[in-house]
Amino acid sequence: RKEVEQDPGPFNVPEGATVAFNCTYSNSASQSFFWYRQDCRKEPKLLMSVYSSGNEDGRFTAQLNRASQYISLLIRDSKLSDSATYLCVVKKSNYQLIWGAGTKLIIKP
Amino acid sequence: AAGVIQSPRHLIKEKRETATLKCYPIPRHDTVYWYQQGPGQDPQFLISFYEKMQSDKGSIPDRFSAQQFSDYHSELNMSSLELGDSALYFCASSTWTSGSIQETQYFGPGTRLLVL
């Protein structure tokens, strides 16, 4: 079993819809969590850090459920430009990130 | 704002050759990470350096070595290249910022290595 697991998708979603991804992690001692976005053949870019209380940034909302060891990302009013792969990332140590395989999102007009 | 710089952006080598990838972190970042991403795969952590010392080690093959220099740039040296080494190699940098809750890694554009 991978340390960080995500549904690879793809999620095909009409423009304007709301879409949610979940990610589960196996190490209960993990303290830091992130969502990164990666466009095809480009570097991963930080989308959001995920805080214990949950956090929101515009159309994006991230939640952390420590009891069930999962992280979620909600995208509201999806745009064509949201099409990308969304990577769930968990910090394993001070220096090492563990990555999920990514969830591919395709927004259709 | 300045970002992580990687060079070269593209590299073609033959089997058994050597390659050196370079990474220049964001100014004032003291930690550098190397990742390998194969086609359709998630990034795999190779190795990291903090203040010029190796801080963590992941799935880096013995054929590879890396170091961080006094100006904080890092080099990944790859020897006896194999076909399976063909991948996108990312460098990321970070630093703790006073008052921040968690450290964020910022990625460079990557070096695409093709081994023939």
GROMACS .gro file of N, CA and C in nm, chain A residues 49 51, chain B residues 95-104:
model
   36
   49SER      N    1  -0.135   2.493   0.116
   49SER     CA    2  -0.101   2.413   0.233
   49SER      C    3  -0.233   2.377   0.301
   51TYR      N    4  -0.419   2.312   0.655
   51TYR     CA    5  -0.405   2.332   0.798
   51TYR      C    6  -0.513   2.254   0.872
  204THR      N    7   1.300   2.722   0.261
  204THR     CA    8   1.360   2.771   0.384
  204THR      C    9   1.250   2.794   0.484
  205TRP      N   10   1.282   2.787   0.612
  205TRP     CA   11   1.184   2.819   0.714
  205TRP      C   12   1.170   2.970   0.722
  206THR      N   13   1.050   3.014   0.721
  206THR     CA   14   1.023   3.155   0.736
  206THR      C   15   0.966   3.179   0.875
  207SER      N   16   1.021   3.275   0.944
  207SER     CA   17   0.976   3.303   1.079
  207SER      C   18   0.826   3.331   1.080
  208GLY      N   19   0.755   3.262   1.165
  208GLY     CA   20   0.612   3.284   1.175
  208GLY      C   21   0.530   3.191   1.086
  209SER      N   22   0.593   3.120   0.996
  209SER     CA   23   0.517   3.030   0.909
  209SER      C   24   0.492   2.898   0.981
  210ILE      N   25   0.383   2.837   0.945
  210ILE     CA   26   0.345   2.712   1.010
  210ILE      C   27   0.421   2.594   0.951
  211GLN      N   28   0.436   2.594   0.824
  211GLN     CA   29   0.507   2.483   0.761
  211GLN      C   30   0.588   2.531   0.643
  212GLU      N   31   0.694   2.455   0.616
  212GLU     CA   32   0.789   2.491   0.512
  212GLU      C   33   0.736   2.446   0.377
  213THR      N   34   0.750   2.530   0.280
  213THR     CA   35   0.700   2.500   0.146
  213THR      C   36   0.814   2.481   0.049
   0.00000   0.00000   0.00000
